[in-house]
Each structure stands twice: as structure tokens, then as C-alpha cells.
Amino acid sequence: MTSLSDKVAEPATPDGGEGKRFASFIVTGGIAALVNLGSRWLISHVMPYEAAVSVAYLFGMTTAFLLARLFVFNASGDSWLAEYGRFAVVNAFSFLVVLGVSAGMLRLVLPFIGWDWHAEEIAHLVGVVSPIVLSYYAHKHYSFGEKKKP
């Protein structure tokens, strides 16, 4: 069995490998988004919407890290814990986008257009997908970027 610290994703190649990597990022991110959305729905039964979005984001982020580390990006040459720390930094910025978009959609946009069918779910879904491209490049170059040799 391969440990997380030994795993190295196949590098992207000039013949469309980057597109395949981005597609893998979308798929693994989609799985993590489902974890995020499902856990938010469960958690919303015991805490306010914004708090539930926040806690669910942690579940989704950890799922996204594990899947990205195993199936999408090359190892950086650093420990998985260091990569997780950088991944968390990127996700802290992405979280602000997710929370702002989710709350803005729920509190402003959807009421303005008269949308009330599954408003929390729709707002959260839009929020979760909003930072995809930014996150991909930040994780590629920072979270899992090749460690610089001194």
C-alpha cells in the first residue's frame, strides 16, 4: 500500500496533460464539494447557516487535499503536512470567496430575484464552485509546487 507521503501524481505533459490534470482537479473537487454540501446540510440542523458553511468547508477541504494529493498534483518534495499547511492557506482565501458568495447569494441575490426553492443549497453550491480556477493554479504552484533547492 502506498502511503500519502510516497504518492506522486503523473506530471502533466505538453500533449494535453494539463487539461487532463485540470479535469482531474474538477472531478476530485466535485467529490470534495459533495462532502462539503452534504455535511453542511447535516450540520445546518444544529447551527446557523454561516457557521454550518464554515464547518462543512473544513470537511470538504480535507477531502479535497487527500484527493488532490493522491490523484492530481505531483509531490512537492516536502512532507504531506507542509503541503496540507499550504493547502489550508490557499483554502483560507478560497473560503472567504465561498462564504461571501454563499451568503451574498442567500441574503441578497436570491431574495432580489424572488428565488426561494432550495435557496440555501443553491447559494452554497454557487459559492463552492466560485473559486475553482483560482484554487487550481494556487494549489498547482503553491500547495504542491516543486520545492526549491537551496
PDB file of C-alpha atoms in Angstrom:
ATOM      1  CA  MET A   1       0.000   0.000   0.000  1.00  0.00           C
ATOM      2  CA  THR A   2       1.355   3.415  -0.961  1.00  0.00           C
ATOM      3  CA  SER A   3       1.478   5.945   1.833  1.00  0.00           C
ATOM      4  CA  LEU A   4       0.359   9.512   1.291  1.00  0.00           C
ATOM      5  CA  SER A   5       3.929  10.760   1.621  1.00  0.00           C
ATOM      6  CA  ASP A   6       5.129   8.380  -1.121  1.00  0.00           C
ATOM      7  CA  LYS A   7       2.427   9.233  -3.652  1.00  0.00           C
ATOM      8  CA  VAL A   8       3.429  11.177  -6.742  1.00  0.00           C
ATOM      9  CA  ALA A   9       0.859  12.047  -9.412  1.00  0.00           C
ATOM     10  CA  GLU A  10       1.903  11.718 -13.023  1.00  0.00           C
ATOM     11  CA  PRO A  11       3.302  15.009 -14.313  1.00  0.00           C
ATOM     12  CA  ALA A  12       1.368  16.961 -16.930  1.00  0.00           C
ATOM     13  CA  THR A  13       2.715  16.648 -20.443  1.00  0.00           C
ATOM     14  CA  PRO A  14       2.629  19.157 -23.315  1.00  0.00           C
ATOM     15  CA  ASP A  15       0.220  16.870 -25.226  1.00  0.00           C
ATOM     16  CA  GLY A  16      -2.878  17.834 -23.250  1.00  0.00           C
ATOM     17  CA  GLY A  17      -1.710  16.649 -19.845  1.00  0.00           C
ATOM     18  CA  GLU A  18      -2.542  19.970 -18.239  1.00  0.00           C
ATOM     19  CA  GLY A  19      -6.123  19.697 -19.441  1.00  0.00           C
ATOM     20  CA  LYS A  20      -6.328  16.189 -18.020  1.00  0.00           C
ATOM     21  CA  ARG A  21      -4.905  17.408 -14.725  1.00  0.00           C
ATOM     22  CA  PHE A  22      -7.447  20.240 -14.578  1.00  0.00           C
ATOM     23  CA  ALA A  23     -10.233  17.751 -15.363  1.00  0.00           C
ATOM     24  CA  SER A  24      -8.968  15.509 -12.552  1.00  0.00           C
ATOM     25  CA  PHE A  25      -8.953  18.552 -10.278  1.00  0.00           C
ATOM     26  CA  ILE A  26     -12.581  19.229 -11.229  1.00  0.00           C
ATOM     27  CA  VAL A  27     -13.607  15.617 -10.541  1.00  0.00           C
ATOM     28  CA  THR A  28     -11.784  15.352  -7.215  1.00  0.00           C
ATOM     29  CA  GLY A  29     -13.014  18.818  -6.299  1.00  0.00           C
ATOM     30  CA  GLY A  30     -16.536  17.727  -7.199  1.00  0.00           C
ATOM     31  CA  ILE A  31     -16.285  14.826  -4.784  1.00  0.00           C
ATOM     32  CA  ALA A  32     -14.976  17.171  -2.094  1.00  0.00           C
ATOM     33  CA  ALA A  33     -17.788  19.614  -2.897  1.00  0.00           C
ATOM     34  CA  LEU A  34     -20.333  16.847  -2.352  1.00  0.00           C
ATOM     35  CA  VAL A  35     -18.752  16.169   1.046  1.00  0.00           C
ATOM     36  CA  ASN A  36     -18.894  19.911   1.747  1.00  0.00           C
ATOM     37  CA  LEU A  37     -22.522  20.280   0.641  1.00  0.00           C
ATOM     38  CA  GLY A  38     -23.734  17.115   2.372  1.00  0.00           C
ATOM     39  CA  SER A  39     -22.034  17.904   5.646  1.00  0.00           C
ATOM     40  CA  ARG A  40     -23.362  21.485   5.523  1.00  0.00           C
ATOM     41  CA  TRP A  41     -26.873  20.135   5.120  1.00  0.00           C
ATOM     42  CA  LEU A  42     -26.422  17.860   8.143  1.00  0.00           C
ATOM     43  CA  ILE A  43     -24.709  20.491  10.267  1.00  0.00           C
ATOM     44  CA  SER A  44     -27.390  23.083   9.429  1.00  0.00           C
ATOM     45  CA  HIS A  45     -29.742  21.125  11.664  1.00  0.00           C
ATOM     46  CA  VAL A  46     -27.714  22.122  14.724  1.00  0.00           C
ATOM     47  CA  MET A  47     -26.211  25.542  13.917  1.00  0.00           C
ATOM     48  CA  PRO A  48     -26.861  28.678  11.841  1.00  0.00           C
ATOM     49  CA  TYR A  49     -26.246  28.622   8.084  1.00  0.00           C
ATOM     50  CA  GLU A  50     -22.993  30.623   8.051  1.00  0.00           C
ATOM     51  CA  ALA A  51     -21.488  28.501  10.861  1.00  0.00           C
ATOM     52  CA  ALA A  52     -22.555  25.302   9.088  1.00  0.00           C
ATOM     53  CA  VAL A  53     -20.942  26.526   5.844  1.00  0.00           C
ATOM     54  CA  SER A  54     -17.738  27.187   7.794  1.00  0.00           C
ATOM     55  CA  VAL A  55     -17.549  23.775   9.471  1.00  0.00           C
ATOM     56  CA  ALA A  56     -18.530  21.947   6.294  1.00  0.00           C
ATOM     57  CA  TYR A  57     -15.760  23.756   4.450  1.00  0.00           C
ATOM     58  CA  LEU A  58     -13.197  22.043   6.701  1.00  0.00           C
ATOM     59  CA  PHE A  59     -14.610  18.614   5.822  1.00  0.00           C
ATOM     60  CA  GLY A  60     -14.575  19.467   2.131  1.00  0.00           C
ATOM     61  CA  MET A  61     -11.073  20.951   2.303  1.00  0.00           C
ATOM     62  CA  THR A  62      -9.590  17.867   3.925  1.00  0.00           C
ATOM     63  CA  THR A  63     -11.277  15.632   1.360  1.00  0.00           C
ATOM     64  CA  ALA A  64     -10.001  17.873  -1.452  1.00  0.00           C
ATOM     65  CA  PHE A  65      -6.440  17.762  -0.102  1.00  0.00           C
ATOM     66  CA  LEU A  66      -6.380  13.986   0.152  1.00  0.00           C
ATOM     67  CA  LEU A  67      -7.809  13.502  -3.337  1.00  0.00           C
ATOM     68  CA  ALA A  68      -5.620  16.192  -4.947  1.00  0.00           C
ATOM     69  CA  ARG A  69      -2.524  14.788  -3.258  1.00  0.00           C
ATOM     70  CA  LEU A  70      -3.319  11.269  -4.415  1.00  0.00           C
ATOM     71  CA  PHE A  71      -4.709  11.842  -7.926  1.00  0.00           C
ATOM     72  CA  VAL A  72      -3.957  15.310  -9.294  1.00  0.00           C
ATOM     73  CA  PHE A  73      -0.693  17.018  -8.363  1.00  0.00           C
ATOM     74  CA  ASN A  74       2.940  15.964  -8.204  1.00  0.00           C
ATOM     75  CA  ALA A  75       4.554  15.738  -4.806  1.00  0.00           C
ATOM     76  CA  SER A  76       6.362  18.962  -3.951  1.00  0.00           C
ATOM     77  CA  GLY A  77       9.282  17.228  -2.282  1.00  0.00           C
ATOM     78  CA  ASP A  78       8.016  18.491   1.061  1.00  0.00           C
ATOM     79  CA  SER A  79       6.137  16.494   3.690  1.00  0.00           C
ATOM     80  CA  TRP A  80       2.416  15.966   3.280  1.00  0.00           C
ATOM     81  CA  LEU A  81       1.930  18.001   6.465  1.00  0.00           C
ATOM     82  CA  ALA A  82       3.727  21.012   4.939  1.00  0.00           C
ATOM     83  CA  GLU A  83       1.647  20.598   1.784  1.00  0.00           C
ATOM     84  CA  TYR A  84      -1.526  20.430   3.875  1.00  0.00           C
ATOM     85  CA  GLY A  85      -0.493  23.655   5.606  1.00  0.00           C
ATOM     86  CA  ARG A  86      -0.030  25.426   2.274  1.00  0.00           C
ATOM     87  CA  PHE A  87      -3.254  23.861   1.013  1.00  0.00           C
ATOM     88  CA  ALA A  88      -5.023  25.299   4.069  1.00  0.00           C
ATOM     89  CA  VAL A  89      -3.605  28.778   3.360  1.00  0.00           C
ATOM     90  CA  VAL A  90      -4.945  28.684  -0.208  1.00  0.00           C
ATOM     91  CA  ASN A  91      -8.250  27.399   1.105  1.00  0.00           C
ATOM     92  CA  ALA A  92      -8.444  30.150   3.730  1.00  0.00           C
ATOM     93  CA  PHE A  93      -8.541  32.668   0.890  1.00  0.00           C
ATOM     94  CA  SER A  94     -10.903  30.490  -1.127  1.00  0.00           C
ATOM     95  CA  PHE A  95     -13.114  30.119   1.937  1.00  0.00           C
ATOM     96  CA  LEU A  96     -13.616  33.879   2.093  1.00  0.00           C
ATOM     97  CA  VAL A  97     -14.818  33.731  -1.506  1.00  0.00           C
ATOM     98  CA  VAL A  98     -17.091  30.727  -0.796  1.00  0.00           C
ATOM     99  CA  LEU A  99     -18.592  32.285   2.327  1.00  0.00           C
ATOM    100  CA  GLY A 100     -19.049  35.694   0.709  1.00  0.00           C
ATOM    101  CA  VAL A 101     -20.635  34.300  -2.430  1.00  0.00           C
ATOM    102  CA  SER A 102     -22.824  31.821  -0.482  1.00  0.00           C
ATOM    103  CA  ALA A 103     -24.076  34.417   1.996  1.00  0.00           C
ATOM    104  CA  GLY A 104     -24.427  37.081  -0.698  1.00  0.00           C
ATOM    105  CA  MET A 105     -26.468  34.760  -2.867  1.00  0.00           C
ATOM    106  CA  LEU A 106     -28.670  33.661   0.045  1.00  0.00           C
ATOM    107  CA  ARG A 107     -29.172  37.055   1.676  1.00  0.00           C
ATOM    108  CA  LEU A 108     -29.157  39.393  -1.352  1.00  0.00           C
ATOM    109  CA  VAL A 109     -29.251  37.899  -4.846  1.00  0.00           C
ATOM    110  CA  LEU A 110     -31.818  35.111  -4.463  1.00  0.00           C
ATOM    111  CA  PRO A 111     -34.299  37.239  -2.475  1.00  0.00           C
ATOM    112  CA  PHE A 112     -33.868  40.050  -5.022  1.00  0.00           C
ATOM    113  CA  ILE A 113     -34.871  37.749  -7.883  1.00  0.00           C
ATOM    114  CA  GLY A 114     -37.600  36.091  -5.824  1.00  0.00           C
ATOM    115  CA  TRP A 115     -35.909  32.674  -5.685  1.00  0.00           C
ATOM    116  CA  ASP A 116     -36.873  30.580  -2.663  1.00  0.00           C
ATOM    117  CA  TRP A 117     -36.720  26.976  -3.940  1.00  0.00           C
ATOM    118  CA  HIS A 118     -33.778  25.311  -2.104  1.00  0.00           C
ATOM    119  CA  ALA A 119     -32.224  28.733  -1.634  1.00  0.00           C
ATOM    120  CA  GLU A 120     -29.594  27.601   0.889  1.00  0.00           C
ATOM    121  CA  GLU A 121     -28.480  24.707  -1.308  1.00  0.00           C
ATOM    122  CA  ILE A 122     -28.322  26.803  -4.488  1.00  0.00           C
ATOM    123  CA  ALA A 123     -26.461  29.631  -2.731  1.00  0.00           C
ATOM    124  CA  HIS A 124     -23.975  27.211  -1.209  1.00  0.00           C
ATOM    125  CA  LEU A 125     -23.417  25.358  -4.490  1.00  0.00           C
ATOM    126  CA  VAL A 126     -22.662  28.607  -6.325  1.00  0.00           C
ATOM    127  CA  GLY A 127     -20.322  29.594  -3.502  1.00  0.00           C
ATOM    128  CA  VAL A 128     -18.470  26.274  -3.530  1.00  0.00           C
ATOM    129  CA  VAL A 129     -17.785  26.329  -7.288  1.00  0.00           C
ATOM    130  CA  SER A 130     -16.857  30.012  -7.472  1.00  0.00           C
ATOM    131  CA  PRO A 131     -13.095  29.746  -6.704  1.00  0.00           C
ATOM    132  CA  ILE A 132     -12.264  26.713  -8.927  1.00  0.00           C
ATOM    133  CA  VAL A 133      -9.799  28.280 -11.379  1.00  0.00           C
ATOM    134  CA  LEU A 134      -8.054  30.396  -8.745  1.00  0.00           C
ATOM    135  CA  SER A 135      -7.729  27.358  -6.466  1.00  0.00           C
ATOM    136  CA  TYR A 136      -6.336  25.134  -9.216  1.00  0.00           C
ATOM    137  CA  TYR A 137      -3.444  27.453 -10.025  1.00  0.00           C
ATOM    138  CA  ALA A 138      -2.742  28.305  -6.394  1.00  0.00           C
ATOM    139  CA  HIS A 139      -2.569  24.618  -5.473  1.00  0.00           C
ATOM    140  CA  LYS A 140      -0.514  23.746  -8.536  1.00  0.00           C
ATOM    141  CA  HIS A 141       2.106  26.424  -7.923  1.00  0.00           C
ATOM    142  CA  TYR A 142       1.978  26.902  -4.152  1.00  0.00           C
ATOM    143  CA  SER A 143       0.407  23.987  -2.271  1.00  0.00           C
ATOM    144  CA  PHE A 144       2.067  21.312  -4.395  1.00  0.00           C
ATOM    145  CA  GLY A 145       4.664  23.453  -6.182  1.00  0.00           C
ATOM    146  CA  GLU A 146       8.079  21.903  -6.520  1.00  0.00           C
ATOM    147  CA  LYS A 147      10.248  22.592  -3.509  1.00  0.00           C
ATOM    148  CA  LYS A 148      13.087  24.963  -4.356  1.00  0.00           C
ATOM    149  CA  LYS A 149      16.562  23.524  -3.874  1.00  0.00           C
ATOM    150  CA  PRO A 150      18.898  25.792  -1.826  1.00  0.00           C
TER     151      PRO A 150
END
